[in-house]
XYZ file of C-alpha atoms in Angstrom:
501
model
C -16.723 -10.056 129.578
C -13.835 -11.756 127.879
C -13.863 -15.267 129.558
C -14.904 -17.932 126.777
C -18.359 -19.706 128.022
C -18.241 -18.828 131.378
C -21.183 -16.727 132.094
C -21.078 -17.412 135.792
C -17.680 -15.490 136.065
C -19.164 -12.230 133.779
C -19.539 -9.089 135.976
C -22.570 -8.635 134.113
C -24.396 -11.633 135.178
C -24.818 -9.951 138.893
C -27.551 -7.619 136.969
C -29.321 -10.621 136.365
C -29.711 -11.515 139.879
C -32.947 -9.898 141.185
C -31.182 -9.552 144.660
C -28.151 -8.048 143.098
C -29.629 -5.964 139.910
C -30.434 -2.437 141.875
C -26.956 -2.998 144.100
C -25.057 -3.729 140.436
C -26.697 -0.588 138.695
C -25.629 1.556 141.697
C -21.991 0.422 141.621
C -21.541 0.392 137.844
C -22.630 4.145 137.890
C -19.958 5.030 140.443
C -17.440 2.983 138.710
C -17.782 4.639 135.452
C -18.027 8.281 137.203
C -14.721 7.399 138.865
C -13.384 6.386 135.526
C -14.615 10.181 134.078
C -12.924 11.871 137.033
C -9.859 10.028 136.356
C -10.266 11.087 132.565
C -10.315 14.500 133.310
C -7.299 14.664 135.011
C -4.990 12.556 132.778
C -2.754 14.358 130.295
C -2.965 12.277 126.410
C 0.321 13.491 125.313
C 2.020 11.484 128.515
C 2.338 8.026 127.422
C 1.408 6.527 130.842
C -1.636 8.557 131.018
C -2.621 7.740 127.443
C -2.834 4.211 128.116
C -4.858 4.588 131.340
C -7.189 6.934 129.042
C -7.728 3.733 126.845
C -8.714 1.712 130.002
C -11.329 4.029 131.069
C -12.676 4.660 127.790
C -12.645 0.787 127.335
C -14.868 0.713 130.565
C -17.212 3.450 129.505
C -17.850 2.010 126.078
C -18.273 -1.432 127.314
C -20.812 -0.821 130.061
C -22.876 2.237 127.995
C -23.591 -0.155 125.018
C -24.993 -3.878 125.159
C -23.328 -4.700 121.207
C -20.523 -6.290 122.781
C -22.272 -8.290 125.921
C -21.769 -12.008 124.994
C -24.406 -12.879 127.708
C -27.123 -11.437 125.320
C -26.237 -13.936 122.466
C -28.196 -16.663 121.741
C -30.757 -17.647 124.523
C -30.003 -14.312 126.156
C -31.219 -12.262 123.038
C -34.854 -11.695 124.980
C -33.195 -9.533 127.420
C -31.860 -7.303 124.908
C -34.578 -4.871 125.883
C -34.089 -4.751 129.539
C -30.229 -4.477 129.363
C -30.461 -1.357 126.983
C -32.797 0.121 129.527
C -30.211 -0.148 132.002
C -27.563 1.365 129.928
C -29.761 4.079 128.997
C -30.344 4.401 132.647
C -26.363 4.406 133.392
C -25.908 6.582 130.685
C -28.219 9.247 131.739
C -26.652 9.283 135.034
C -23.433 10.093 133.607
C -24.861 13.064 131.715
C -26.705 14.278 134.864
C -23.334 14.438 136.394
C -21.421 16.264 133.677
C -20.173 13.528 131.542
C -20.254 15.829 128.281
C -17.783 18.238 130.168
C -15.567 15.695 130.700
C -15.063 14.672 126.993
C -14.711 18.045 126.212
C -11.776 18.252 128.377
C -10.107 15.094 127.056
C -10.958 16.364 123.265
C -9.540 19.655 123.729
C -6.458 18.511 125.478
C -5.827 15.891 122.747
C -6.979 17.642 119.610
C -6.188 21.632 120.327
C -2.302 21.394 119.453
C -0.616 21.315 116.376
C -0.179 17.787 116.134
C -3.044 15.726 117.646
C -1.876 13.406 120.346
C -5.140 10.981 120.348
C -4.669 8.053 118.856
C -7.560 6.844 115.970
C -9.023 4.345 118.480
C -9.353 6.721 121.228
C -10.950 9.715 119.221
C -13.514 6.910 118.183
C -14.114 5.686 121.555
C -14.645 9.416 122.989
C -16.797 10.419 119.670
C -18.765 7.502 120.117
C -19.442 7.614 123.675
C -20.626 11.468 122.695
C -22.853 10.531 120.175
C -24.732 7.301 121.455
C -26.881 9.468 123.934
C -27.956 11.734 121.256
C -29.137 8.920 118.990
C -30.487 6.987 121.932
C -32.854 10.158 122.846
C -34.024 10.561 119.062
C -32.245 13.752 119.069
C -33.999 15.567 121.638
C -33.170 19.267 122.154
C -32.098 18.402 125.566
C -28.981 16.341 124.300
C -28.465 18.690 121.142
C -27.652 21.432 123.173
C -24.995 19.893 125.670
C -23.257 18.112 122.331
C -23.107 21.654 120.483
C -21.230 23.255 123.878
C -19.355 20.533 124.413
C -18.592 18.284 121.471
C -18.953 20.111 118.510
C -17.304 23.512 119.977
C -14.039 21.143 120.211
C -11.266 23.086 118.162
C -11.139 21.479 114.828
C -12.666 18.627 115.695
C -14.637 17.739 112.137
C -11.073 18.129 110.701
C -9.498 15.548 112.892
C -12.521 13.187 112.550
C -11.901 13.654 108.562
C -8.739 12.558 108.826
C -8.574 9.747 111.477
C -12.520 8.390 111.564
C -14.186 9.460 108.472
C -16.844 7.227 109.608
C -18.058 8.817 112.006
C -18.297 11.640 109.576
C -20.690 9.249 107.504
C -22.773 8.303 110.794
C -23.581 11.953 111.302
C -24.614 12.371 107.774
C -26.571 9.274 107.838
C -28.691 10.723 110.877
C -29.073 13.937 109.153
C -27.294 15.533 112.065
C -26.335 19.007 110.019
C -29.946 19.555 109.532
C -30.886 18.963 113.116
C -28.247 21.128 114.311
C -29.773 23.987 111.784
C -33.010 23.495 113.056
C -31.892 24.027 116.581
C -29.663 27.199 116.080
C -32.074 28.960 113.574
C -34.136 29.888 116.589
C -32.629 33.184 117.850
C -33.169 32.373 121.692
C -31.592 28.903 121.278
C -28.660 30.347 119.547
C -27.820 33.143 121.915
C -27.959 30.407 124.571
C -25.141 28.424 123.153
C -23.181 31.234 122.435
C -23.289 32.929 125.780
C -22.724 29.436 127.231
C -19.304 28.899 124.532
C -18.263 32.643 124.845
C -16.547 34.109 121.824
C -13.387 31.872 121.070
C -15.322 28.380 121.102
C -18.205 29.813 119.456
C -15.884 30.856 116.453
C -14.483 27.077 117.113
C -18.753 25.887 116.832
C -18.710 27.894 113.666
C -15.808 26.448 112.075
C -16.902 22.877 112.620
C -20.435 23.770 111.113
C -18.611 25.510 108.025
C -16.452 22.400 107.463
C -19.590 19.957 108.119
C -21.318 21.992 105.747
C -19.035 21.590 102.999
C -19.355 17.862 103.548
C -23.195 18.233 102.959
C -24.079 20.779 100.434
C -27.143 18.936 99.467
C -28.466 19.864 103.180
C -27.169 23.620 102.817
C -29.112 24.035 99.699
C -32.195 23.297 101.145
C -31.566 24.785 104.556
C -29.685 28.204 103.173
C -31.596 30.916 105.136
C -31.296 28.889 108.514
C -27.469 28.538 108.116
C -27.075 31.700 106.902
C -29.368 33.340 109.893
C -27.234 31.089 112.580
C -24.242 32.009 111.157
C -24.829 35.592 111.244
C -25.682 35.608 114.824
C -22.613 33.687 115.935
C -20.294 36.413 114.004
C -22.437 39.343 115.831
C -22.076 37.467 119.006
C -18.305 37.374 118.848
C -18.306 40.830 117.340
C -19.501 42.209 121.133
C -15.995 41.147 122.338
C -13.931 42.555 119.503
C -12.015 45.824 120.430
C -10.477 48.178 118.103
C -7.532 49.125 120.571
C -5.174 47.572 122.851
C -5.919 47.840 126.429
C -5.569 46.431 129.823
C -8.509 44.474 129.558
C -7.696 43.005 126.123
C -5.860 39.910 124.460
C -4.348 39.617 121.335
C -6.390 37.020 119.186
C -4.919 35.651 115.889
C -8.221 36.320 114.026
C -10.415 38.772 116.284
C -7.251 40.978 116.680
C -8.317 42.350 120.016
C -10.506 40.511 122.296
C -11.870 41.444 125.443
C -11.531 37.811 126.650
C -9.035 35.420 127.602
C -7.784 33.069 124.808
C -6.840 29.754 125.856
C -3.417 28.837 124.718
C -5.006 25.496 123.031
C -6.954 27.550 121.073
C -3.591 29.549 119.680
C -1.984 26.118 118.915
C -4.854 24.884 116.677
C -5.648 28.467 115.036
C -4.208 27.839 111.878
C -6.398 25.152 111.561
C -9.560 26.960 112.943
C -8.693 29.660 110.278
C -8.821 26.970 107.416
C -12.242 26.041 108.630
C -13.637 29.495 108.502
C -12.340 29.919 104.842
C -15.173 27.240 104.028
C -17.333 30.611 104.614
C -16.277 32.255 101.255
C -15.229 29.129 99.651
C -16.429 27.629 96.455
C -18.104 24.507 97.910
C -20.733 26.473 100.266
C -24.072 27.658 98.254
C -23.625 30.652 99.700
C -21.413 31.952 97.650
C -22.931 30.458 94.729
C -26.093 32.163 95.390
C -24.488 35.643 95.916
C -22.899 35.186 92.515
C -25.878 34.107 90.594
C -27.807 37.242 92.131
C -24.910 39.539 90.600
C -24.450 37.869 87.361
C -26.054 40.345 85.093
C -26.241 44.075 85.712
C -29.690 44.069 84.644
C -30.809 42.136 87.517
C -29.050 44.580 89.670
C -30.998 47.437 88.221
C -34.172 45.572 88.357
C -33.974 45.082 92.068
C -33.746 48.629 92.617
C -36.763 49.585 90.392
C -40.055 50.480 91.998
C -42.038 48.691 89.260
C -40.965 45.616 87.139
C -38.134 43.539 88.784
C -38.279 41.586 92.004
C -39.917 43.431 94.956
C -37.907 44.038 98.291
C -39.672 41.854 100.356
C -39.338 38.806 97.690
C -37.801 35.380 98.796
C -34.984 36.204 96.376
C -34.220 39.877 97.150
C -34.388 38.813 100.882
C -31.838 36.058 100.380
C -29.411 37.949 98.835
C -29.613 40.683 101.667
C -29.185 38.374 104.492
C -26.051 36.499 102.823
C -24.755 40.347 102.045
C -25.390 40.803 105.763
C -23.295 37.884 106.879
C -20.244 38.753 104.717
C -20.369 42.270 105.993
C -20.642 41.104 109.582
C -17.525 38.683 108.542
C -15.703 41.744 107.515
C -16.214 43.627 110.691
C -15.392 40.807 112.897
C -12.858 38.735 111.713
C -10.686 41.427 110.892
C -7.187 39.882 110.873
C -8.130 37.800 108.069
C -10.189 40.647 106.465
C -8.055 40.556 103.033
C -8.725 36.770 102.870
C -12.415 37.200 102.676
C -12.299 40.038 100.281
C -9.882 38.506 97.686
C -9.228 35.029 98.221
C -6.368 34.406 95.203
C -7.896 37.531 92.729
C -5.992 40.743 92.769
C -7.962 43.630 94.427
C -9.797 45.765 91.487
C -9.816 42.504 89.124
C -12.099 40.265 91.113
C -15.754 39.341 90.187
C -17.028 40.225 93.665
C -15.577 43.703 93.504
C -16.944 44.552 89.905
C -20.263 43.181 90.929
C -20.809 45.172 94.147
C -18.894 47.950 92.785
C -21.597 48.026 90.054
C -24.188 47.942 92.315
C -22.436 50.745 94.620
C -22.768 52.956 91.897
C -26.335 52.385 90.842
C -27.393 53.008 94.509
C -25.020 56.175 94.353
C -26.558 57.678 91.274
C -30.150 57.151 92.598
C -29.212 59.043 95.435
C -28.157 61.845 93.530
C -30.996 61.871 91.569
C -33.381 61.863 94.561
C -31.796 61.846 97.702
C -32.566 59.039 100.361
C -29.520 58.397 102.300
C -28.449 60.912 105.350
C -26.567 64.036 104.664
C -22.695 63.236 103.953
C -23.538 59.778 104.085
C -20.909 58.720 101.026
C -18.158 60.485 102.518
C -15.359 58.800 104.373
C -14.277 60.849 107.735
C -11.100 58.598 107.928
C -9.983 59.646 104.559
C -8.503 63.142 104.872
C -7.786 64.919 101.543
C -4.644 66.492 102.882
C -3.493 62.695 103.025
C -4.946 61.760 99.493
C -3.175 64.773 98.103
C 0.036 63.279 99.478
C -0.569 59.781 98.167
C -1.229 61.263 94.849
C 1.868 63.421 94.909
C 4.126 60.371 95.620
C 2.135 58.633 92.753
C 0.391 55.871 95.117
C -1.656 53.339 93.470
C -4.302 53.512 96.140
C -4.927 57.022 95.978
C -5.788 56.703 92.034
C -7.755 53.721 92.661
C -9.985 56.048 95.043
C -10.225 58.347 92.353
C -11.156 55.879 89.445
C -13.415 53.563 91.317
C -15.127 55.351 94.613
C -14.427 59.351 94.036
C -17.880 59.858 95.727
C -15.910 59.539 99.061
C -14.321 62.682 98.419
C -15.835 66.177 99.539
C -16.945 68.002 96.712
C -14.693 71.086 97.769
C -11.444 69.222 97.142
C -12.136 66.848 93.910
C -10.898 69.540 91.432
C -7.813 70.059 93.632
C -7.269 66.014 93.452
C -7.970 65.898 89.778
C -5.462 68.627 88.975
C -2.665 66.985 91.164
C -3.627 63.952 89.239
C -2.965 65.674 85.792
C -0.031 67.298 86.635
C 1.768 64.027 88.446
C 1.083 62.493 84.961
C 2.719 65.196 82.818
C 5.661 65.112 85.578
C 6.011 61.784 84.701
C 6.469 62.538 81.241
C 9.726 64.516 82.196
C 11.077 61.441 83.760
C 12.889 60.005 80.896
C 16.035 62.326 78.802
C 13.592 64.183 76.960
C 13.166 68.002 77.994
C 9.818 68.027 76.212
C 7.011 65.445 76.714
C 6.213 63.666 73.438
C 2.956 63.926 71.145
C 2.380 60.281 72.116
C 2.430 61.002 76.032
C 0.478 64.060 76.057
C -1.974 61.866 74.142
C -1.876 59.042 76.734
C -2.124 61.647 79.705
C -5.423 63.115 78.115
C -6.700 59.883 77.391
C -6.463 58.621 80.596
C -7.553 61.510 82.133
C -10.885 61.663 80.226
C -11.832 57.814 80.636
C -11.063 58.416 84.602
C -13.658 61.077 84.577
C -16.335 59.769 82.855
C -18.022 58.218 85.452
C -18.006 61.351 87.511
C -21.122 62.891 85.970
C -23.059 62.792 89.408
C -19.836 63.484 91.563
C -18.785 67.098 89.707
C -22.287 68.486 90.655
C -21.537 71.489 92.819
C -18.205 71.824 91.321
C -16.755 75.194 89.962
C -18.523 76.298 86.964
C -15.049 77.174 85.307
C -13.683 73.704 86.437
C -16.856 72.153 85.043
C -16.478 73.817 81.602
C -12.837 72.830 81.365
C -13.548 69.051 82.337
C -16.195 68.956 79.664
C -14.143 70.637 77.064
C -11.475 67.604 77.500
C -14.247 65.294 76.997
C -15.237 66.648 73.889
C -11.700 66.754 72.162
C -11.703 63.779 69.620
C -8.602 61.649 70.657
C -7.899 61.293 67.004
C -7.084 64.829 66.420
C -4.539 64.750 69.467
C -1.713 64.801 67.090
C -2.813 67.919 65.196
C -2.381 69.951 68.270
C 0.977 71.549 69.351
C 2.558 70.565 72.593
C 2.481 73.772 73.942
C -1.712 73.912 73.160
C -1.842 70.953 75.254
C -0.041 72.460 78.191
C -2.536 75.218 77.997
C -5.210 73.283 78.377
C -4.193 71.253 80.998
C -2.688 73.678 83.067
C -5.191 76.539 82.913
């Protein structure tokens, strides 16, 4: 092929002979498949093997793409269409025998490790070979499916492409591949077929590559948000089927999914840190999914309007459905990606001060207050069965912040019969803290702060105190009516009597 001006010695010249064309095609198919079989056995981290990998990939690229054939230049241009057809036939033969599986093994061995061992040229050749049949077939579903299963599921493939060969990402964008992936996977049956072919761990790898690809194409995601959210939810639900709550003889430790009922490849563990970074695009600022959720919760009035039967948005409206689907996506993420749950919830923010917490907490309180007025939730729906009152009281007695935050933000998760005791414990704790210094008696200022904090804590418990003991409610309301300005006029003994009655 490289001999200058010597067409007679070029191997491709044999295909131009009518007597030898069919034999040449059969021979080149056999030779290229032998190359594939060797590629499947070689290890790219070994120097000698890496040289052989380069040789075999060069053979595959040369005889499946006519762009480098010198025999087609000049007078041979009229043979271009026929030779392209022969190359397509050769590539179809390789695909039928498992060509994409070979490329998957090669890419996984070279990329699923802390430091990739595939050179830029090798990665370029392998990805070009994978993408060429899909483009040649005009993005047929029959080729998009194996491309997703075998190529896009390679751990952190998009990350390495962006680092080593960003021009291939440009090719993907120019052919609008992300949109085609979304259109293919938004169909529930096709998405389930892909997930079942990949199993849980590699489904997560595919999801990570799609998320990073989406972060590079925000315009496409703006237009295909519903389909993108739907396919991500389906994939997470599939992974969730294999997540176990406890360790057992049938489970394996997974760095993201915790206890997993399927075995985890060593290569996946090696590249899990990069996979986690890809998954972070799900709740990052780049994707439009987060901005849509943020816009929906920006004004408290909009939350109220969503829940109003008259005025505001109908439940079946497109806007409300979109917000609900995004909420389902994040809820599924929290229950599936359990090991990185805190990253999803907090990002770089501090717990109760973050915007998302404040927004969702406001919506939760709207739902709870409506349920108190006219019940629509099942009995004991708001209670947390895993929250034992005895443990809560111990936490309060030890001045643990999380116990105080429960009383401050979600007191409805505590049974009514235990709420008075919890509040009294909190008051006694704060009085006890006033004695922590050298003073034998609490100061007027300290008592004033204690009462002010308690009143502010209970201001939003109007619905939660329904059913309390009448004497406790009466004392609580009396405390609320007290004017903080007059605190200094009351003697300390009076405050003790009020607080400890």
